[in-house]
Short mmCIF file of N, CA and C in Angstrom, two decimals:
data_model
loop_
_atom_site.label_atom_id
_atom_site.label_comp_id
_atom_site.label_asym_id
_atom_site.label_seq_id
_atom_site.Cartn_x
_atom_site.Cartn_y
_atom_site.Cartn_z
N UNK A 1 -15.22 3.17 -0.92
CA UNK A 1 -15.70 4.05 -2.38
C UNK A 1 -14.93 3.63 -3.49
N UNK A 2 -13.23 4.10 -3.46
CA UNK A 2 -12.24 4.23 -3.96
C UNK A 2 -12.30 2.30 -4.79
N UNK A 3 -12.62 2.21 -3.85
CA UNK A 3 -11.96 0.23 -3.21
C UNK A 3 -13.29 -0.21 -4.58
N UNK A 4 -14.03 0.41 -4.17
CA UNK A 4 -15.44 -0.68 -5.11
C UNK A 4 -15.22 0.13 -6.11
N UNK A 5 -14.79 0.69 -6.46
CA UNK A 5 -15.01 1.22 -8.25
C UNK A 5 -13.48 0.88 -8.49
N UNK A 6 -12.14 0.96 -8.26
CA UNK A 6 -11.18 0.60 -8.93
C UNK A 6 -10.40 -0.04 -7.71
N UNK A 7 -10.50 -1.22 -7.75
CA UNK A 7 -9.84 -2.08 -6.42
C UNK A 7 -8.62 -2.09 -6.87
N UNK A 8 -7.43 -2.05 -5.66
CA UNK A 8 -6.35 -2.14 -6.35
C UNK A 8 -5.95 -3.71 -6.47
N UNK A 9 -4.49 -3.65 -6.61
CA UNK A 9 -4.27 -5.00 -7.41
C UNK A 9 -2.93 -5.52 -6.41
N UNK A 10 -2.86 -4.23 -5.78
CA UNK A 10 -1.62 -4.75 -4.86
C UNK A 10 -2.24 -3.70 -3.08
N UNK A 11 -1.86 -2.26 -3.01
CA UNK A 11 -2.34 -1.49 -2.64
C UNK A 11 -2.20 -0.08 -2.71
N UNK A 12 -3.01 0.72 -2.34
CA UNK A 12 -3.01 1.94 -2.37
C UNK A 12 -1.86 3.01 -2.22
N UNK A 13 -1.41 4.05 -3.03
CA UNK A 13 -0.56 4.70 -2.17
C UNK A 13 -0.75 5.91 -2.25
N UNK A 14 -1.42 6.69 -1.49
CA UNK A 14 -1.64 8.18 -1.25
C UNK A 14 -0.44 9.29 -1.06
N UNK A 15 -0.09 9.65 -2.15
CA UNK A 15 0.75 10.24 -1.05
C UNK A 15 0.84 11.98 -1.24
N UNK A 16 0.14 12.20 -1.22
CA UNK A 16 -0.04 14.04 -0.58
C UNK A 16 0.30 14.43 0.87
N UNK A 17 0.31 15.40 1.04
CA UNK A 17 0.00 15.91 2.76
C UNK A 17 -1.02 15.88 3.02
N UNK A 18 -2.04 16.10 2.33
CA UNK A 18 -3.60 16.86 2.82
C UNK A 18 -3.98 15.75 3.28
N UNK A 19 -3.46 14.10 3.04
CA UNK A 19 -4.13 13.17 3.65
C UNK A 19 -3.79 13.11 4.77
N UNK A 20 -2.67 13.59 5.77
CA UNK A 20 -2.63 13.87 6.96
C UNK A 20 -3.37 14.44 8.07
N UNK A 21 -4.55 15.29 6.91
CA UNK A 21 -5.90 16.31 7.76
C UNK A 21 -7.18 14.58 8.19
N UNK A 22 -6.53 14.02 7.03
CA UNK A 22 -7.62 13.29 7.37
C UNK A 22 -7.57 11.69 7.72
N UNK A 23 -6.67 11.64 8.62
CA UNK A 23 -6.35 10.16 8.96
C UNK A 23 -7.36 9.38 9.77
N UNK A 24 -7.69 10.60 10.97
CA UNK A 24 -8.69 9.48 11.46
C UNK A 24 -9.94 8.76 10.89
N UNK A 25 -10.06 9.56 9.74
CA UNK A 25 -11.40 9.07 8.56
C UNK A 25 -10.89 8.22 7.79
N UNK A 26 -10.01 7.67 7.30
CA UNK A 26 -9.13 7.18 6.48
C UNK A 26 -8.89 5.45 7.53
N UNK A 27 -8.68 5.76 8.92
CA UNK A 27 -8.76 4.81 9.12
C UNK A 27 -10.50 4.62 10.27
N UNK A 28 -11.26 5.16 9.88
CA UNK A 28 -12.53 4.75 10.17
C UNK A 28 -12.71 3.91 9.56
N UNK A 29 -12.37 3.87 7.78
CA UNK A 29 -13.07 2.91 7.39
C UNK A 29 -11.90 2.06 6.78
N UNK A 30 -11.13 2.21 6.77
CA UNK A 30 -9.87 1.48 6.55
C UNK A 30 -9.43 1.09 7.95
N UNK A 31 -9.84 0.34 9.00
CA UNK A 31 -8.75 0.04 9.99
C UNK A 31 -7.55 -0.74 10.21
N UNK A 32 -7.13 -1.35 9.31
CA UNK A 32 -5.82 -1.86 8.98
C UNK A 32 -5.28 -1.25 7.91
N UNK A 33 -5.34 -0.01 7.30
CA UNK A 33 -4.20 0.87 6.66
C UNK A 33 -3.26 0.67 7.56
N UNK A 34 -2.11 0.90 6.18
CA UNK A 34 -0.51 1.17 6.82
C UNK A 34 -0.43 2.25 6.28
N UNK A 35 -0.13 3.23 7.24
CA UNK A 35 0.48 4.65 7.07
C UNK A 35 2.15 4.57 7.21
N UNK A 36 2.70 5.35 5.82
CA UNK A 36 4.16 5.41 5.61
C UNK A 36 4.27 7.11 5.98
N UNK A 37 5.02 7.24 7.24
CA UNK A 37 4.68 8.75 6.99
C UNK A 37 6.49 9.51 6.88
N UNK A 38 6.63 10.09 6.22
CA UNK A 38 7.71 10.56 5.93
C UNK A 38 8.27 12.24 6.26
N UNK A 39 8.58 12.10 7.10
CA UNK A 39 9.29 13.47 7.96
C UNK A 39 10.60 14.63 7.01
N UNK A 40 10.45 15.82 7.56
CA UNK A 40 11.47 16.25 6.78
C UNK A 40 11.71 17.65 7.50
N UNK A 41 12.82 18.13 6.97
CA UNK A 41 12.91 19.67 7.98
C UNK A 41 11.60 20.43 6.89
N UNK A 42 11.39 21.59 7.72
CA UNK A 42 10.60 22.84 7.57
C UNK A 42 10.57 23.41 6.79
N UNK A 43 12.01 24.04 7.11
CA UNK A 43 12.94 24.97 5.57
C UNK A 43 12.72 23.97 4.57
N UNK A 44 12.66 22.88 4.26
CA UNK A 44 12.81 22.46 3.00
C UNK A 44 11.20 22.72 2.63
N UNK A 45 10.60 22.21 2.77
CA UNK A 45 8.73 21.68 2.79
C UNK A 45 8.29 22.58 2.83
N UNK A 46 8.11 23.66 3.90
CA UNK A 46 7.38 24.68 3.15
C UNK A 46 8.04 25.35 2.36
N UNK A 47 9.38 25.78 1.56
CA UNK A 47 9.58 26.48 0.23
C UNK A 47 9.23 25.72 -0.98
N UNK A 48 9.00 24.28 -0.48
CA UNK A 48 9.16 23.33 -1.58
C UNK A 48 7.58 23.34 -1.89
N UNK A 49 6.40 23.25 -0.81
CA UNK A 49 4.98 23.35 -1.35
C UNK A 49 4.70 25.17 -1.91
N UNK A 50 5.94 26.01 -1.14
CA UNK A 50 5.43 27.39 -1.66
C UNK A 50 5.38 26.97 -3.27
N UNK A 51 6.54 26.51 -3.60
CA UNK A 51 6.88 26.21 -4.83
C UNK A 51 6.33 25.67 -6.21
N UNK A 52 5.45 24.26 -5.64
CA UNK A 52 4.97 23.44 -6.13
C UNK A 52 3.83 24.47 -6.31
N UNK A 53 2.67 25.01 -5.41
CA UNK A 53 1.29 26.02 -5.75
C UNK A 53 1.89 27.13 -6.61
N UNK A 54 3.11 27.72 -6.52
CA UNK A 54 3.34 28.76 -7.49
C UNK A 54 3.00 28.20 -8.91
N UNK A 55 4.09 26.71 -9.15
CA UNK A 55 4.18 26.56 -10.60
C UNK A 55 2.11 26.03 -10.56
N UNK A 56 1.69 25.60 -10.13
CA UNK A 56 -0.20 25.06 -10.51
C UNK A 56 -0.46 26.43 -10.81
N UNK A 57 -0.55 27.64 -9.50
CA UNK A 57 -0.75 28.93 -10.21
C UNK A 57 -1.00 30.18 -10.88
N UNK A 58 0.61 29.78 -11.69
CA UNK A 58 1.40 30.89 -12.26
C UNK A 58 0.86 31.11 -13.50
N UNK A 59 0.59 30.35 -13.87
CA UNK A 59 -0.17 30.33 -15.27
C UNK A 59 -1.62 30.80 -15.45
N UNK A 60 -2.36 31.04 -14.46
CA UNK A 60 -3.60 31.46 -14.70
C UNK A 60 -3.23 33.49 -13.90
N UNK A 61 -1.91 33.97 -13.70
CA UNK A 61 -1.74 35.13 -13.65
C UNK A 61 -0.75 35.73 -14.69
N UNK A 62 -0.28 37.07 -14.44
CA UNK A 62 0.21 37.98 -15.17
C UNK A 62 1.21 37.71 -14.81
N UNK A 63 2.52 37.91 -15.50
CA UNK A 63 3.91 38.13 -14.95
C UNK A 63 4.05 38.79 -14.12
N UNK A 64 3.92 40.45 -13.73
CA UNK A 64 3.64 41.43 -13.31
C UNK A 64 3.17 40.94 -11.71
N UNK A 65 1.84 39.96 -11.97
CA UNK A 65 1.78 39.41 -10.72
C UNK A 65 2.53 38.38 -10.01
N UNK A 66 2.96 37.75 -10.04
CA UNK A 66 4.01 36.57 -9.66
C UNK A 66 5.08 37.40 -8.29
N UNK A 67 4.97 38.23 -7.92
CA UNK A 67 6.00 38.83 -7.25
C UNK A 67 4.76 38.71 -5.62
N UNK A 68 4.00 39.54 -6.18
CA UNK A 68 2.42 39.47 -5.32
C UNK A 68 2.08 38.04 -4.55
N UNK A 69 2.05 37.11 -6.13
CA UNK A 69 1.52 35.66 -6.04
C UNK A 69 2.51 34.74 -4.58
N UNK A 70 3.69 34.94 -5.21
CA UNK A 70 4.69 34.61 -3.81
C UNK A 70 4.43 35.18 -2.65
N UNK A 71 4.49 36.21 -2.16
CA UNK A 71 4.61 36.60 -1.10
C UNK A 71 3.03 35.86 -0.50
N UNK A 72 1.82 36.41 -1.57
CA UNK A 72 0.80 35.48 -0.74
C UNK A 72 1.29 34.11 -0.23
N UNK A 73 1.87 32.94 -0.87
CA UNK A 73 1.83 31.97 -0.72
C UNK A 73 2.50 31.58 0.46
N UNK A 74 3.80 33.00 0.56
CA UNK A 74 4.14 32.55 1.66
C UNK A 74 3.86 32.81 2.98
N UNK A 75 2.98 33.34 2.46
CA UNK A 75 1.59 33.86 3.68
C UNK A 75 0.83 32.54 4.10
N UNK A 76 0.78 32.25 3.22
CA UNK A 76 -0.82 31.02 2.86
C UNK A 76 -0.09 29.70 3.05
N UNK A 77 0.65 29.21 2.79
CA UNK A 77 1.57 27.38 3.21
C UNK A 77 1.59 27.66 4.36
N UNK A 78 2.18 28.37 5.21
CA UNK A 78 2.73 28.24 6.21
C UNK A 78 1.05 27.92 7.60
N UNK A 79 0.06 28.74 7.16
CA UNK A 79 -0.96 28.16 7.95
C UNK A 79 -1.17 26.70 7.70
N UNK A 80 -1.03 26.82 6.33
CA UNK A 80 -1.82 25.32 5.93
C UNK A 80 -0.65 23.93 6.46
N UNK A 81 0.59 24.28 6.36
CA UNK A 81 1.46 23.52 7.27
C UNK A 81 1.05 23.81 8.82
N UNK A 82 0.88 24.55 9.23
CA UNK A 82 0.64 24.54 11.01
C UNK A 82 -0.74 23.68 11.20
N UNK A 83 -2.00 23.35 10.48
CA UNK A 83 -3.05 22.75 10.42
C UNK A 83 -2.37 21.21 10.43
N UNK A 84 -1.36 20.80 9.52
CA UNK A 84 -1.00 19.58 8.87
C UNK A 84 -0.48 19.13 10.33
N UNK A 85 0.50 19.92 10.58
CA UNK A 85 1.60 19.34 11.91
C UNK A 85 0.44 19.17 13.29
N UNK A 86 -0.09 20.35 13.53
CA UNK A 86 -1.81 20.08 14.36
C UNK A 86 -2.42 18.75 14.22
N UNK A 87 -2.89 18.06 13.17
CA UNK A 87 -3.29 17.17 12.62
C UNK A 87 -2.47 15.95 12.90
N UNK A 88 -1.02 15.94 12.77
CA UNK A 88 -0.13 14.75 12.90
C UNK A 88 -0.02 14.65 14.52
N UNK A 89 -0.20 15.77 14.95
CA UNK A 89 0.40 15.56 16.62
C UNK A 89 -0.81 14.58 17.30
N UNK A 90 -2.24 15.42 16.92
CA UNK A 90 -3.30 14.44 17.70
C UNK A 90 -3.55 13.54 17.18
N UNK A 91 -3.44 13.32 16.25
CA UNK A 91 -3.32 11.54 15.84
C UNK A 91 -2.19 10.94 16.36
N UNK A 92 -0.75 11.39 16.59
CA UNK A 92 0.22 10.41 17.22
C UNK A 92 -0.08 10.22 18.71
N UNK A 93 -0.27 11.44 18.90
CA UNK A 93 -0.60 11.43 20.95
C UNK A 93 -1.48 10.05 21.29
N UNK A 94 -2.21 9.93 20.40
CA UNK A 94 -2.99 8.58 20.34
C UNK A 94 -2.12 6.72 20.38
N UNK A 95 -2.32 6.29 21.55
CA UNK A 95 -1.47 4.97 22.07
C UNK A 95 -1.89 3.89 20.76
N UNK A 96 -2.92 4.08 19.74
CA UNK A 96 -3.55 3.82 19.18
C UNK A 96 -3.08 3.71 17.66
N UNK A 97 -2.30 4.69 17.29
CA UNK A 97 -1.97 5.16 16.45
C UNK A 97 -0.90 4.43 16.15
N UNK A 98 -0.22 4.06 17.22
CA UNK A 98 1.39 3.17 16.94
C UNK A 98 1.45 2.35 15.54
N UNK A 99 -0.04 1.27 15.54
CA UNK A 99 -0.04 0.19 14.94
C UNK A 99 -0.06 0.63 13.71
N UNK A 100 -0.78 1.68 12.76
CA UNK A 100 -0.65 2.08 12.18
C UNK A 100 0.16 2.77 11.09
N UNK A 101 0.21 3.03 12.05
CA UNK A 101 1.69 4.56 11.14
C UNK A 101 3.36 4.30 11.40
N UNK A 102 3.85 4.55 10.66
CA UNK A 102 5.33 4.47 10.84
C UNK A 102 5.66 5.64 10.17
N UNK A 103 7.03 6.16 11.00
CA UNK A 103 7.15 7.43 10.64
C UNK A 103 8.65 7.18 10.41
N UNK A 104 9.26 7.96 9.26
CA UNK A 104 10.46 7.82 8.78
C UNK A 104 11.11 9.31 8.54
N UNK A 105 12.17 9.39 8.41
CA UNK A 105 12.95 10.79 8.47
C UNK A 105 13.11 10.57 6.66
N UNK A 106 12.90 11.44 5.85
CA UNK A 106 12.73 11.26 4.52
C UNK A 106 14.67 11.33 3.71
N UNK A 107 15.13 12.09 4.92
CA UNK A 107 16.82 12.39 4.76
C UNK A 107 16.99 10.31 4.94
N UNK A 108 16.54 9.89 5.81
CA UNK A 108 16.93 8.21 5.44
C UNK A 108 16.69 7.21 4.27
N UNK A 109 15.69 7.60 3.35
CA UNK A 109 14.81 7.18 3.02
C UNK A 109 15.81 7.83 1.38
N UNK A 110 16.33 8.51 1.38
CA UNK A 110 17.36 9.33 0.57
C UNK A 110 18.68 9.12 0.40
N UNK A 111 19.26 8.89 2.04
CA UNK A 111 20.68 8.30 1.89
C UNK A 111 20.65 6.93 1.96
N UNK A 112 19.21 6.20 2.94
CA UNK A 112 19.43 4.79 2.67
C UNK A 112 18.49 4.17 2.15
N UNK A 113 18.36 4.40 1.00
CA UNK A 113 16.47 3.89 0.58
C UNK A 113 16.18 2.40 0.85
N UNK A 114 17.30 1.38 1.00
CA UNK A 114 16.92 0.19 0.90
C UNK A 114 16.70 -0.52 2.36
N UNK A 115 17.73 0.23 3.40
CA UNK A 115 17.24 0.03 4.65
C UNK A 115 16.29 0.42 5.56
N UNK A 116 15.75 1.79 5.16
CA UNK A 116 14.55 2.63 4.84
C UNK A 116 13.14 1.82 4.87
N UNK A 117 13.34 1.24 3.54
CA UNK A 117 12.12 0.29 3.05
C UNK A 117 11.84 -0.99 3.87
N UNK A 118 13.48 -1.97 3.77
CA UNK A 118 13.72 -3.05 5.21
C UNK A 118 12.69 -2.55 6.53
N UNK A 119 12.74 -1.88 6.65
CA UNK A 119 12.27 -1.01 8.31
C UNK A 119 11.15 -0.84 8.37
N UNK A 120 9.89 -0.69 7.31
CA UNK A 120 9.22 -0.02 6.98
C UNK A 120 8.67 -1.73 6.85
N UNK A 121 9.20 -2.70 6.20
CA UNK A 121 8.75 -4.14 6.19
C UNK A 121 8.62 -4.66 7.27
N UNK A 122 10.07 -4.31 7.89
CA UNK A 122 9.88 -5.24 9.42
C UNK A 122 8.82 -4.97 10.39
N UNK A 123 8.43 -3.26 10.15
CA UNK A 123 7.14 -2.86 10.59
C UNK A 123 5.80 -3.55 10.75
N UNK A 124 5.46 -3.38 9.26
CA UNK A 124 3.87 -4.24 8.79
C UNK A 124 4.40 -5.45 8.25
N UNK A 125 4.31 -6.33 10.02
CA UNK A 125 4.70 -7.72 9.40
C UNK A 125 3.97 -8.65 8.46
N UNK A 126 2.93 -7.93 7.62
CA UNK A 126 2.14 -8.91 6.66
C UNK A 126 3.08 -8.12 5.36
N UNK A 127 4.12 -7.57 4.99
CA UNK A 127 4.83 -7.38 3.65
C UNK A 127 5.91 -7.93 3.56
N UNK A 128 6.00 -9.12 2.63
CA UNK A 128 6.94 -9.70 2.95
C UNK A 128 8.48 -9.35 2.07
N UNK A 129 9.51 -9.25 2.54
CA UNK A 129 10.73 -9.14 2.05
C UNK A 129 11.22 -10.00 0.82
N UNK A 130 11.58 -10.23 -0.29
CA UNK A 130 12.70 -11.05 -0.69
C UNK A 130 13.85 -10.63 -1.53
N UNK A 131 14.77 -11.53 -2.31
CA UNK A 131 16.51 -11.16 -2.37
C UNK A 131 15.40 -10.40 -3.75
N UNK A 132 14.72 -10.89 -4.52
CA UNK A 132 14.17 -10.28 -5.66
C UNK A 132 13.79 -8.92 -5.28
N UNK A 133 12.87 -9.00 -4.60
CA UNK A 133 12.19 -7.01 -4.41
C UNK A 133 13.53 -6.62 -4.26
N UNK A 134 14.62 -7.21 -3.38
CA UNK A 134 15.68 -6.38 -3.01
C UNK A 134 16.20 -5.56 -4.55
N UNK A 135 16.69 -6.77 -5.10
CA UNK A 135 16.98 -6.61 -6.36
C UNK A 135 16.55 -5.42 -7.59
N UNK A 136 15.17 -5.68 -7.55
CA UNK A 136 14.09 -4.82 -8.28
C UNK A 136 14.85 -3.07 -7.46
N UNK A 137 14.67 -2.99 -6.45
CA UNK A 137 14.63 -2.02 -5.71
C UNK A 137 16.29 -1.13 -6.43
N UNK A 138 17.26 -2.00 -6.54
CA UNK A 138 18.79 -1.87 -6.50
C UNK A 138 18.90 -1.31 -7.82
N UNK A 139 17.79 -2.05 -8.86
CA UNK A 139 18.33 -1.90 -10.08
C UNK A 139 17.46 -0.57 -10.76
N UNK A 140 16.45 -0.20 -9.79
CA UNK A 140 15.08 1.25 -9.90
C UNK A 140 16.56 2.27 -9.85
N UNK A 141 17.05 2.14 -8.46
CA UNK A 141 17.78 3.34 -7.88
C UNK A 141 19.18 3.24 -8.92
N UNK A 142 19.80 2.42 -9.08
CA UNK A 142 20.48 2.20 -10.38
C UNK A 142 20.01 2.91 -11.80
N UNK A 143 18.80 2.76 -12.03
CA UNK A 143 18.59 3.79 -13.23
C UNK A 143 17.75 5.04 -13.11
N UNK A 144 17.30 4.82 -11.98
CA UNK A 144 16.48 6.22 -11.72
C UNK A 144 17.21 6.95 -10.44
N UNK A 145 18.76 7.95 -11.29
CA UNK A 145 19.47 8.65 -9.37
C UNK A 145 18.79 10.56 -9.71
N UNK A 146 18.67 10.26 -8.13
CA UNK A 146 17.96 11.17 -7.80
C UNK A 146 18.60 12.77 -8.80
N UNK A 147 17.51 13.22 -9.23
CA UNK A 147 18.48 14.72 -10.08
C UNK A 147 17.98 14.30 -11.51
N UNK A 148 18.34 12.84 -11.92
CA UNK A 148 17.73 12.75 -13.15
C UNK A 148 16.84 13.15 -14.09
N UNK A 149 15.77 13.28 -13.25
CA UNK A 149 14.31 14.66 -14.08
C UNK A 149 14.97 16.14 -13.84
N UNK A 150 16.16 15.94 -13.05
CA UNK A 150 16.44 17.87 -13.41
C UNK A 150 16.81 18.17 -12.00
N UNK A 151 16.77 19.38 -11.61
CA UNK A 151 16.46 19.51 -10.02
C UNK A 151 15.55 20.94 -9.87
N UNK A 152 14.54 21.25 -8.63
CA UNK A 152 13.89 21.98 -8.57
C UNK A 152 14.18 22.58 -7.18
N UNK A 153 14.63 23.29 -7.35
CA UNK A 153 15.04 25.06 -6.57
C UNK A 153 14.03 25.72 -6.30
N UNK A 154 14.40 26.43 -5.20
CA UNK A 154 13.27 27.19 -4.35
C UNK A 154 13.88 27.49 -2.94
N UNK A 155 13.80 28.76 -2.22
CA UNK A 155 14.08 29.16 -1.22
C UNK A 155 13.25 29.94 -0.48
N UNK A 156 13.52 29.61 0.89
CA UNK A 156 13.21 30.54 2.07
C UNK A 156 13.02 31.57 1.68
N UNK A 157 13.47 32.23 1.08
CA UNK A 157 13.71 33.97 0.91
C UNK A 157 13.03 34.21 -0.27
N UNK A 158 13.07 33.55 -1.68
CA UNK A 158 12.02 33.82 -2.62
C UNK A 158 10.41 33.99 -2.34
N UNK A 159 10.17 33.68 -1.01
CA UNK A 159 8.39 33.39 -0.58
C UNK A 159 8.69 34.38 0.31
N UNK A 160 9.94 34.98 0.78
CA UNK A 160 9.31 35.86 1.86
C UNK A 160 8.88 35.06 3.04
N UNK A 161 9.73 33.92 4.02
CA UNK A 161 9.49 32.88 5.05
C UNK A 161 10.66 33.14 5.88
N UNK A 162 11.38 33.53 6.23
CA UNK A 162 12.44 33.94 6.59
C UNK A 162 11.89 34.12 8.22
N UNK A 163 11.33 35.34 8.76
CA UNK A 163 10.24 35.18 9.40
C UNK A 163 9.51 34.52 10.34
N UNK A 164 9.05 33.21 9.65
CA UNK A 164 7.92 32.53 9.81
C UNK A 164 8.70 30.94 10.14
N UNK A 165 9.83 31.07 9.78
CA UNK A 165 10.28 29.43 10.67
C UNK A 165 10.99 29.10 11.81
N UNK A 166 10.52 30.63 12.67
CA UNK A 166 11.14 30.18 13.55
C UNK A 166 9.67 29.80 15.27
N UNK A 167 8.95 29.00 14.56
CA UNK A 167 7.61 29.07 15.13
C UNK A 167 7.95 27.93 16.46
N UNK A 168 7.65 28.22 17.18
CA UNK A 168 7.45 27.31 18.57
C UNK A 168 7.10 25.58 17.71
N UNK A 169 6.06 25.67 17.28
CA UNK A 169 5.53 24.41 16.81
C UNK A 169 6.07 23.61 15.47
N UNK A 170 6.91 24.74 14.98
CA UNK A 170 8.06 23.77 14.39
C UNK A 170 9.29 23.15 14.63
N UNK A 171 9.58 24.02 15.75
CA UNK A 171 10.67 23.22 16.92
C UNK A 171 10.34 22.26 17.84
N UNK A 172 8.70 21.82 18.08
CA UNK A 172 8.50 20.65 18.50
C UNK A 172 8.22 19.51 17.44
N UNK A 173 7.71 20.02 16.11
CA UNK A 173 7.52 18.68 14.85
C UNK A 173 9.25 18.32 15.20
N UNK A 174 9.66 19.12 14.73
CA UNK A 174 11.46 18.93 14.40
C UNK A 174 11.55 17.89 15.87
N UNK A 175 11.50 17.87 16.84
CA UNK A 175 12.36 17.37 17.73
C UNK A 175 11.62 16.27 18.41
N UNK A 176 10.41 16.58 17.76
CA UNK A 176 9.42 14.76 18.12
C UNK A 176 10.20 14.19 17.10
N UNK A 177 9.81 14.44 15.10
CA UNK A 177 10.20 13.70 14.36
C UNK A 177 11.71 13.63 13.44
N UNK A 178 12.49 14.28 13.75
CA UNK A 178 13.85 14.30 13.06
C UNK A 178 14.96 14.68 13.88
N UNK A 179 14.66 14.64 15.42
CA UNK A 179 15.85 14.49 15.99
C UNK A 179 16.38 12.91 16.17
N UNK A 180 17.69 12.66 16.19
CA UNK A 180 18.25 11.14 16.17
C UNK A 180 18.78 10.48 17.44
#
């Protein structure tokens, strides 16, 4: 449907974790889709997601309600993450998923963006690497250093998450996607 309404000039970028819930549906309609799945330490992901939802929802609450909203988000977001991880595991367990998905570690993207993007291009053979492309990336990275727009700070403690971070599911996820 999206393709018919607004065909992309190059490619689509779907950048929300919610897309992990529907990879099977996406590939049903777009079997040649190339999916880059960045993975990040969950003790960073979960409070970040809580903070994002707090910024979206806090406008609808009184200041006095914010502490309770943080507690609620600290209970709800891990449940959402659990479902997301289950869907990723289920999808990743199928041999056919290997050709469509390239898993990367977020820290690699931050510490070696050029090398990480080069590995993505090597994986998806239809993408063409060029010196011009690399030069443009290097220039963009110089002009847009991390933190240029400010830093987003959050913590496990802020959302009462300390006790929820020791799940076996999280250990399995990090072992599969984050161990080097």
